[in-house]
PDB file of C-alpha atoms in Angstrom:
ATOM      1  CA  UNK A  53     -24.157 -19.173  -1.860  1.00 52.00           C
ATOM      2  CA  UNK A  54     -21.366 -18.025   0.989  1.00 50.00           C
ATOM      3  CA  UNK A  55     -19.024 -19.938  -0.613  1.00 51.00           C
ATOM      4  CA  UNK A  56     -19.506 -18.239  -3.622  1.00 46.00           C
ATOM      5  CA  UNK A  57     -19.640 -15.000  -2.342  1.00 52.00           C
ATOM      6  CA  UNK A  58     -16.256 -15.637  -0.481  1.00 51.00           C
ATOM      7  CA  UNK A  59     -14.694 -16.802  -3.800  1.00 51.00           C
ATOM      8  CA  UNK A  60     -15.702 -13.763  -5.427  1.00 49.00           C
ATOM      9  CA  UNK A  61     -14.235 -11.265  -2.503  1.00 53.00           C
ATOM     10  CA  UNK A  62     -11.156 -13.044  -2.607  1.00 55.00           C
ATOM     11  CA  UNK A  63     -10.445 -12.909  -6.070  1.00 55.00           C
ATOM     12  CA  UNK A  64      -9.361  -9.494  -6.056  1.00 63.00           C
ATOM     13  CA  UNK A  65      -7.059 -10.254  -3.452  1.00 58.00           C
ATOM     14  CA  UNK A  66      -5.365 -12.968  -5.537  1.00 61.00           C
ATOM     15  CA  UNK A  67      -4.786 -10.625  -8.470  1.00 60.00           C
ATOM     16  CA  UNK A  68      -2.884  -8.320  -6.541  1.00 62.00           C
ATOM     17  CA  UNK A  69      -0.843 -10.935  -4.638  1.00 70.00           C
ATOM     18  CA  UNK A  70       0.142 -11.939  -8.438  1.00 67.00           C
ATOM     19  CA  UNK A  71       0.884  -8.968  -9.352  1.00 68.00           C
ATOM     20  CA  UNK A  72       2.663  -7.857  -6.316  1.00 68.00           C
ATOM     21  CA  UNK A  73       4.552 -11.354  -7.128  1.00 74.00           C
ATOM     22  CA  UNK A  74       5.634 -10.418 -10.305  1.00 75.00           C
ATOM     23  CA  UNK A  75       6.679  -7.028  -9.424  1.00 74.00           C
ATOM     24  CA  UNK A  76       8.952  -8.435  -7.276  1.00 79.00           C
ATOM     25  CA  UNK A  77      10.178 -11.570  -9.445  1.00 71.00           C
ATOM     26  CA  UNK A  78      11.152  -8.362 -12.123  1.00 75.00           C
ATOM     27  CA  UNK A  79      12.981  -6.385  -9.536  1.00 78.00           C
ATOM     28  CA  UNK A  80      14.975  -9.386  -8.449  1.00 82.00           C
ATOM     29  CA  UNK A  81      15.505 -10.154 -11.766  1.00 77.00           C
ATOM     30  CA  UNK A  82      16.801  -6.274 -12.505  1.00 71.00           C
ATOM     31  CA  UNK A  83      18.967  -6.251  -9.440  1.00 79.00           C
ATOM     32  CA  UNK A  84      20.508  -9.459 -10.386  1.00 74.00           C
ATOM     33  CA  UNK A  85      21.106  -8.082 -13.676  1.00 71.00           C
ATOM     34  CA  UNK A  86      22.616  -4.935 -12.826  1.00 75.00           C
ATOM     35  CA  UNK A  87      24.897  -6.781  -9.984  1.00 80.00           C
ATOM     36  CA  UNK A  88      26.222  -9.048 -12.878  1.00 80.00           C
ATOM     37  CA  UNK A  89      27.451  -5.919 -14.536  1.00 78.00           C
ATOM     38  CA  UNK A  90      29.001  -4.385 -11.924  1.00 80.00           C
ATOM     39  CA  UNK A  91      30.818  -7.392 -11.370  1.00 82.00           C
ATOM     40  CA  UNK A  92      32.018  -7.425 -15.000  1.00 81.00           C
ATOM     41  CA  UNK A  93      32.699  -3.962 -15.204  1.00 85.00           C
ATOM     42  CA  UNK A  94      34.138  -3.195 -11.940  1.00 88.00           C
ATOM     43  CA  UNK A  95      36.406   0.079 -12.751  1.00 89.00           C
ATOM     44  CA  UNK A  96      33.019   1.759 -14.305  1.00 89.00           C
ATOM     45  CA  UNK A  97      31.237   0.912 -11.286  1.00 90.00           C
ATOM     46  CA  UNK A  98      33.872   2.932  -9.055  1.00 92.00           C
ATOM     47  CA  UNK A  99      33.877   5.509 -11.102  1.00 92.00           C
ATOM     48  CA  UNK A 100      29.845   5.912 -11.626  1.00 92.00           C
ATOM     49  CA  UNK A 101      29.694   5.729  -7.608  1.00 92.00           C
ATOM     50  CA  UNK A 102      32.808   8.373  -7.361  1.00 94.00           C
ATOM     51  CA  UNK A 103      31.022  10.929  -9.732  1.00 93.00           C
ATOM     52  CA  UNK A 104      27.371  10.378  -8.309  1.00 92.00           C
ATOM     53  CA  UNK A 105      28.861  10.854  -4.826  1.00 93.00           C
ATOM     54  CA  UNK A 106      30.519  14.065  -5.608  1.00 94.00           C
ATOM     55  CA  UNK A 107      27.145  15.291  -7.626  1.00 92.00           C
ATOM     56  CA  UNK A 108      25.117  14.501  -4.488  1.00 91.00           C
ATOM     57  CA  UNK A 109      27.695  16.106  -2.299  1.00 90.00           C
ATOM     58  CA  UNK A 110      27.831  19.436  -4.455  1.00 88.00           C
ATOM     59  CA  UNK A 111      24.219  19.581  -4.970  1.00 88.00           C
ATOM     60  CA  UNK A 112      23.730  19.430  -1.724  1.00 86.00           C
ATOM     61  CA  UNK A 113      26.294  22.312  -1.055  1.00 83.00           C
ATOM     62  CA  UNK A 114      24.227  24.555  -3.369  1.00 83.00           C
ATOM     63  CA  UNK A 115      20.639  23.708  -2.570  1.00 84.00           C
ATOM     64  CA  UNK A 116      19.992  22.046  -5.680  1.00 89.00           C
ATOM     65  CA  UNK A 117      16.046  21.475  -5.976  1.00 90.00           C
ATOM     66  CA  UNK A 118      14.816  17.799  -5.891  1.00 90.00           C
ATOM     67  CA  UNK A 119      13.920  18.140  -9.740  1.00 90.00           C
ATOM     68  CA  UNK A 120      17.547  19.004 -10.669  1.00 92.00           C
ATOM     69  CA  UNK A 121      18.638  15.703  -9.341  1.00 92.00           C
ATOM     70  CA  UNK A 122      15.587  13.935 -11.375  1.00 92.00           C
ATOM     71  CA  UNK A 123      16.531  15.765 -14.400  1.00 93.00           C
ATOM     72  CA  UNK A 124      20.303  15.320 -14.886  1.00 94.00           C
ATOM     73  CA  UNK A 125      20.396  11.867 -13.607  1.00 93.00           C
ATOM     74  CA  UNK A 126      17.876  11.080 -15.978  1.00 93.00           C
ATOM     75  CA  UNK A 127      19.567  12.651 -18.541  1.00 94.00           C
ATOM     76  CA  UNK A 128      22.817  10.823 -18.173  1.00 94.00           C
ATOM     77  CA  UNK A 129      20.737   7.384 -16.955  1.00 91.00           C
ATOM     78  CA  UNK A 130      18.538   6.735 -20.295  1.00 92.00           C
ATOM     79  CA  UNK A 131      21.329   7.015 -23.427  1.00 92.00           C
ATOM     80  CA  UNK A 132      23.925   5.074 -21.056  1.00 91.00           C
ATOM     81  CA  UNK A 133      20.809   2.415 -19.935  1.00 89.00           C
ATOM     82  CA  UNK A 134      20.310   2.150 -24.115  1.00 89.00           C
ATOM     83  CA  UNK A 135      23.853   1.804 -24.942  1.00 89.00           C
ATOM     84  CA  UNK A 136      24.083  -1.349 -22.274  1.00 86.00           C
ATOM     85  CA  UNK A 137      20.933  -3.065 -23.567  1.00 84.00           C
ATOM     86  CA  UNK A 138      21.241  -2.366 -27.018  1.00 84.00           C
ATOM     87  CA  UNK A 139      25.185  -3.980 -26.865  1.00 82.00           C
ATOM     88  CA  UNK A 140      23.845  -6.690 -24.961  1.00 76.00           C
ATOM     89  CA  UNK A 141      21.066  -7.633 -27.315  1.00 76.00           C
ATOM     90  CA  UNK A 142      23.923  -7.319 -30.357  1.00 70.00           C
ATOM     91  CA  UNK A 143      26.152  -9.793 -29.111  1.00 64.00           C
ATOM     92  CA  UNK A 144      25.324 -13.038 -27.038  1.00 56.00           C
ATOM     93  CA  UNK A 145      28.507 -12.340 -25.064  1.00 52.00           C
ATOM     94  CA  UNK A 146      27.853  -8.735 -23.256  1.00 45.00           C
ATOM     95  CA  UNK A 147      32.026  -8.580 -22.132  1.00 46.00           C
ATOM     96  CA  UNK A 148      33.043  -8.446 -25.830  1.00 53.00           C
ATOM     97  CA  UNK A 149      30.547  -5.498 -26.445  1.00 68.00           C
ATOM     98  CA  UNK A 150      30.470  -3.710 -22.854  1.00 77.00           C
ATOM     99  CA  UNK A 151      34.340  -2.691 -22.014  1.00 84.00           C
ATOM    100  CA  UNK A 152      35.120  -0.263 -19.274  1.00 87.00           C
ATOM    101  CA  UNK A 153      36.316   2.334 -21.780  1.00 89.00           C
ATOM    102  CA  UNK A 154      33.496   2.137 -24.115  1.00 88.00           C
ATOM    103  CA  UNK A 155      30.845   2.270 -21.388  1.00 90.00           C
ATOM    104  CA  UNK A 156      33.032   5.061 -19.580  1.00 92.00           C
ATOM    105  CA  UNK A 157      33.015   6.916 -23.066  1.00 92.00           C
ATOM    106  CA  UNK A 158      29.119   6.813 -23.371  1.00 92.00           C
ATOM    107  CA  UNK A 159      28.621   7.798 -19.469  1.00 93.00           C
ATOM    108  CA  UNK A 160      31.199  10.929 -19.924  1.00 94.00           C
ATOM    109  CA  UNK A 161      29.485  12.098 -23.177  1.00 95.00           C
ATOM    110  CA  UNK A 162      26.062  11.665 -21.906  1.00 94.00           C
ATOM    111  CA  UNK A 163      27.541  13.865 -18.664  1.00 94.00           C
ATOM    112  CA  UNK A 164      28.784  16.621 -21.130  1.00 95.00           C
ATOM    113  CA  UNK A 165      25.214  16.255 -23.488  1.00 95.00           C
ATOM    114  CA  UNK A 166      23.110  16.642 -20.259  1.00 95.00           C
ATOM    115  CA  UNK A 167      24.810  19.822 -19.568  1.00 94.00           C
ATOM    116  CA  UNK A 168      24.209  21.411 -23.195  1.00 95.00           C
ATOM    117  CA  UNK A 169      20.754  19.858 -23.130  1.00 94.00           C
ATOM    118  CA  UNK A 170      19.710  21.505 -19.757  1.00 94.00           C
ATOM    119  CA  UNK A 171      20.225  25.083 -21.028  1.00 94.00           C
ATOM    120  CA  UNK A 172      17.831  25.050 -23.079  1.00 93.00           C
ATOM    121  CA  UNK A 173      15.363  24.540 -19.873  1.00 91.00           C
ATOM    122  CA  UNK A 174      13.757  27.708 -19.118  1.00 91.00           C
ATOM    123  CA  UNK A 175      13.146  27.692 -15.638  1.00 91.00           C
ATOM    124  CA  UNK A 176      15.591  30.323 -13.673  1.00 88.00           C
ATOM    125  CA  UNK A 177      16.309  32.897 -16.467  1.00 87.00           C
ATOM    126  CA  UNK A 178      13.611  35.034 -16.230  1.00 85.00           C
ATOM    127  CA  UNK A 179      15.432  36.600 -13.279  1.00 88.00           C
ATOM    128  CA  UNK A 180      12.396  38.894 -12.008  1.00 85.00           C
ATOM    129  CA  UNK A 181      12.240  41.577  -9.662  1.00 91.00           C
ATOM    130  CA  UNK A 182       8.372  42.429  -9.054  1.00 92.00           C
ATOM    131  CA  UNK A 183       7.723  46.363  -8.110  1.00 94.00           C
ATOM    132  CA  UNK A 184       8.451  47.326  -4.719  1.00 93.00           C
ATOM    133  CA  UNK A 185       5.159  48.085  -2.784  1.00 93.00           C
ATOM    134  CA  UNK A 186       6.245  48.687   0.902  1.00 92.00           C
ATOM    135  CA  UNK A 187       9.300  48.027   2.973  1.00 92.00           C
ATOM    136  CA  UNK A 188       9.043  47.604   7.023  1.00 91.00           C
ATOM    137  CA  UNK A 189       9.642  50.950   8.747  1.00 92.00           C
ATOM    138  CA  UNK A 190      13.120  50.048   9.533  1.00 93.00           C
ATOM    139  CA  UNK A 191      14.497  51.588  13.012  1.00 92.00           C
ATOM    140  CA  UNK A 192      17.273  53.104  11.374  1.00 94.00           C
ATOM    141  CA  UNK A 193      19.240  53.634   8.239  1.00 94.00           C
ATOM    142  CA  UNK A 194      22.263  50.961   9.132  1.00 94.00           C
ATOM    143  CA  UNK A 195      19.444  48.178  10.501  1.00 94.00           C
ATOM    144  CA  UNK A 196      17.997  48.320   6.628  1.00 94.00           C
ATOM    145  CA  UNK A 197      21.862  48.546   5.053  1.00 95.00           C
ATOM    146  CA  UNK A 198      22.416  44.907   7.153  1.00 94.00           C
ATOM    147  CA  UNK A 199      19.352  43.250   6.057  1.00 93.00           C
ATOM    148  CA  UNK A 200      19.879  44.049   2.715  1.00 94.00           C
ATOM    149  CA  UNK A 201      23.959  42.589   2.857  1.00 92.00           C
ATOM    150  CA  UNK A 202      22.530  39.576   4.971  1.00 91.00           C
ATOM    151  CA  UNK A 203      18.927  38.845   3.640  1.00 91.00           C
ATOM    152  CA  UNK A 204      17.757  40.912   0.365  1.00 93.00           C
ATOM    153  CA  UNK A 205      19.387  38.618  -2.076  1.00 91.00           C
ATOM    154  CA  UNK A 206      16.568  36.071  -1.267  1.00 91.00           C
ATOM    155  CA  UNK A 207      13.901  37.635   0.488  1.00 93.00           C
ATOM    156  CA  UNK A 208      13.057  40.994  -1.497  1.00 94.00           C
ATOM    157  CA  UNK A 209      12.323  42.335  -4.804  1.00 94.00           C
ATOM    158  CA  UNK A 210      15.926  43.629  -5.242  1.00 93.00           C
ATOM    159  CA  UNK A 211      17.792  40.423  -6.072  1.00 92.00           C
ATOM    160  CA  UNK A 212      21.105  41.180  -7.605  1.00 89.00           C
ATOM    161  CA  UNK A 213      21.443  37.995  -9.752  1.00 89.00           C
ATOM    162  CA  UNK A 214      25.277  37.100 -10.858  1.00 85.00           C
ATOM    163  CA  UNK A 215      26.331  36.120 -14.242  1.00 86.00           C
ATOM    164  CA  UNK A 216      26.406  32.265 -13.141  1.00 84.00           C
ATOM    165  CA  UNK A 217      22.385  32.507 -12.418  1.00 88.00           C
ATOM    166  CA  UNK A 218      22.163  32.234 -16.121  1.00 90.00           C
ATOM    167  CA  UNK A 219      23.897  28.967 -16.821  1.00 92.00           C
ATOM    168  CA  UNK A 220      21.586  25.567 -15.382  1.00 93.00           C
ATOM    169  CA  UNK A 221      21.981  24.039 -13.116  1.00 93.00           C
ATOM    170  CA  UNK A 222      23.158  27.024 -11.129  1.00 91.00           C
ATOM    171  CA  UNK A 223      19.897  28.998 -12.230  1.00 93.00           C
ATOM    172  CA  UNK A 224      17.592  26.231 -11.226  1.00 93.00           C
ATOM    173  CA  UNK A 225      19.362  26.874  -7.629  1.00 91.00           C
ATOM    174  CA  UNK A 226      19.323  30.428  -7.636  1.00 91.00           C
ATOM    175  CA  UNK A 227      15.843  30.778  -8.986  1.00 92.00           C
ATOM    176  CA  UNK A 228      14.405  28.038  -6.132  1.00 91.00           C
ATOM    177  CA  UNK A 229      16.273  29.982  -3.226  1.00 90.00           C
ATOM    178  CA  UNK A 230      14.765  33.548  -4.073  1.00 93.00           C
ATOM    179  CA  UNK A 231      11.194  31.863  -4.825  1.00 92.00           C
ATOM    180  CA  UNK A 232      11.573  30.246  -1.719  1.00 91.00           C
ATOM    181  CA  UNK A 233      13.085  33.042   0.387  1.00 91.00           C
ATOM    182  CA  UNK A 234       9.981  35.566  -1.254  1.00 92.00           C
ATOM    183  CA  UNK A 235       7.176  32.909  -0.321  1.00 91.00           C
ATOM    184  CA  UNK A 236       8.755  32.778   3.362  1.00 90.00           C
ATOM    185  CA  UNK A 237       9.284  36.639   3.812  1.00 92.00           C
ATOM    186  CA  UNK A 238       9.431  39.174   1.081  1.00 94.00           C
ATOM    187  CA  UNK A 239      10.832  42.848   3.059  1.00 94.00           C
ATOM    188  CA  UNK A 240       9.722  44.585  -0.557  1.00 94.00           C
ATOM    189  CA  UNK A 241       6.180  43.374   0.246  1.00 93.00           C
ATOM    190  CA  UNK A 242       5.655  44.489   3.591  1.00 91.00           C
ATOM    191  CA  UNK A 243       2.427  46.547   3.178  1.00 88.00           C
ATOM    192  CA  UNK A 244       0.694  43.094   3.173  1.00 87.00           C
ATOM    193  CA  UNK A 245       0.987  40.362   5.733  1.00 83.00           C
ATOM    194  CA  UNK A 246       4.741  38.597   6.256  1.00 84.00           C
ATOM    195  CA  UNK A 247       3.956  35.468   8.603  1.00 81.00           C
ATOM    196  CA  UNK A 248       8.250  34.629   8.121  1.00 81.00           C
ATOM    197  CA  UNK A 249       9.108  38.123   9.274  1.00 84.00           C
ATOM    198  CA  UNK A 250       8.192  36.931  12.811  1.00 84.00           C
ATOM    199  CA  UNK A 251      11.110  34.613  12.797  1.00 86.00           C
ATOM    200  CA  UNK A 252      13.532  36.990  11.401  1.00 88.00           C
ATOM    201  CA  UNK A 253      15.422  37.291  14.712  1.00 88.00           C
ATOM    202  CA  UNK A 254      15.161  33.976  15.713  1.00 89.00           C
ATOM    203  CA  UNK A 255      16.800  32.793  12.815  1.00 88.00           C
ATOM    204  CA  UNK A 256      19.400  35.035  12.469  1.00 88.00           C
ATOM    205  CA  UNK A 257      20.309  34.607  16.356  1.00 87.00           C
ATOM    206  CA  UNK A 258      20.063  30.809  15.602  1.00 86.00           C
ATOM    207  CA  UNK A 259      22.854  31.393  12.704  1.00 82.00           C
ATOM    208  CA  UNK A 260      20.666  29.440   9.909  1.00 81.00           C
ATOM    209  CA  UNK A 261      20.229  32.791   8.287  1.00 84.00           C
ATOM    210  CA  UNK A 262      21.824  33.560   5.690  1.00 84.00           C
ATOM    211  CA  UNK A 263      21.962  29.772   4.897  1.00 83.00           C
ATOM    212  CA  UNK A 264      25.622  28.278   4.819  1.00 80.00           C
ATOM    213  CA  UNK A 265      25.130  27.369   1.061  1.00 79.00           C
ATOM    214  CA  UNK A 266      24.386  31.165   0.028  1.00 82.00           C
ATOM    215  CA  UNK A 267      27.995  31.741   1.376  1.00 81.00           C
ATOM    216  CA  UNK A 268      29.971  28.647   0.532  1.00 76.00           C
ATOM    217  CA  UNK A 269      32.771  29.058  -1.972  1.00 74.00           C
ATOM    218  CA  UNK A 270      33.513  32.613  -1.176  1.00 75.00           C
ATOM    219  CA  UNK A 271      29.841  33.971  -2.518  1.00 79.00           C
ATOM    220  CA  UNK A 272      28.196  36.736  -1.181  1.00 83.00           C
ATOM    221  CA  UNK A 273      31.274  37.582   1.133  1.00 87.00           C
ATOM    222  CA  UNK A 274      28.752  40.927   1.965  1.00 89.00           C
ATOM    223  CA  UNK A 275      26.491  38.278   3.588  1.00 87.00           C
ATOM    224  CA  UNK A 276      28.593  36.992   6.502  1.00 89.00           C
ATOM    225  CA  UNK A 277      28.333  39.359   9.093  1.00 88.00           C
ATOM    226  CA  UNK A 278      30.562  39.994  11.753  1.00 90.00           C
ATOM    227  CA  UNK A 279      29.222  39.486  15.908  1.00 91.00           C
ATOM    228  CA  UNK A 280      29.204  43.023  16.252  1.00 93.00           C
ATOM    229  CA  UNK A 281      27.052  43.714  12.887  1.00 93.00           C
ATOM    230  CA  UNK A 282      24.989  40.475  13.970  1.00 92.00           C
ATOM    231  CA  UNK A 283      23.926  42.269  17.624  1.00 93.00           C
ATOM    232  CA  UNK A 284      23.756  45.537  15.771  1.00 93.00           C
ATOM    233  CA  UNK A 285      21.415  43.868  13.604  1.00 92.00           C
ATOM    234  CA  UNK A 286      18.985  42.364  16.130  1.00 92.00           C
ATOM    235  CA  UNK A 287      18.636  45.485  17.951  1.00 93.00           C
ATOM    236  CA  UNK A 288      17.492  47.326  15.113  1.00 93.00           C
ATOM    237  CA  UNK A 289      15.133  44.486  13.938  1.00 91.00           C
ATOM    238  CA  UNK A 290      14.098  44.552  17.818  1.00 91.00           C
ATOM    239  CA  UNK A 291      12.795  48.279  17.209  1.00 91.00           C
ATOM    240  CA  UNK A 292      11.481  47.932  13.988  1.00 88.00           C
ATOM    241  CA  UNK A 293       7.307  46.966  13.608  1.00 85.00           C
ATOM    242  CA  UNK A 294       6.597  43.640  12.365  1.00 75.00           C
ATOM    243  CA  UNK A 295       9.460  41.489  14.000  1.00 74.00           C
ATOM    244  CA  UNK A 296       9.431  39.148  17.003  1.00 58.00           C
ATOM    245  CA  UNK A 297       9.748  41.590  20.283  1.00 46.00           C
ATOM    246  CA  UNK A 298       8.203  44.439  19.200  1.00 45.00           C
TER     247      UNK A 298
END
């Protein structure tokens, strides 16, 4: 009886082990197939690597939201993979059908098609500015002026959306930044508790606000405060209720 019970308890473990071994086998098969493809089409592989690195680098600089990577890479990869599989099934010799020129044409076409297709995704097109329910009791008008320049682009309900904010994937980036900024602290809704307000002075002193991607490529030059303006802003914030040091 004990042996029977032990056998029953070990059965699910054996099933899981078999499934895991099968998954490893499929993964190895895929890697081998992909490596053979890379060795056959070295030029295409090199172009894809360069394109991928450029895409990732630029996306990180502008603060692309995670789903943007998934959508864009997926939209390009799916038709490309479909073409590769179809070409290999159509011929006994993959090389005769899969040439660098043909595959690069498919990749570039898929990339262009992706840029067109993602314009239909509604995320990032609302450009909403909810009502202003209350601002801090700014120490001086100058304090508010500097805050508007440096922080209101994401941390308020007075966001001025540029023309390019309607073009995906830039629209996704802008929407994600504004949503995240308002969630941390919204200076247009200061009548309710804004937990991130206590860190305002600290992040300005550290230079992490405004973030580097906000002023990359010459964008939002007004947000780049001089050393004197930063000192002036910090002094004003210390005299403004609701911030650290007050």
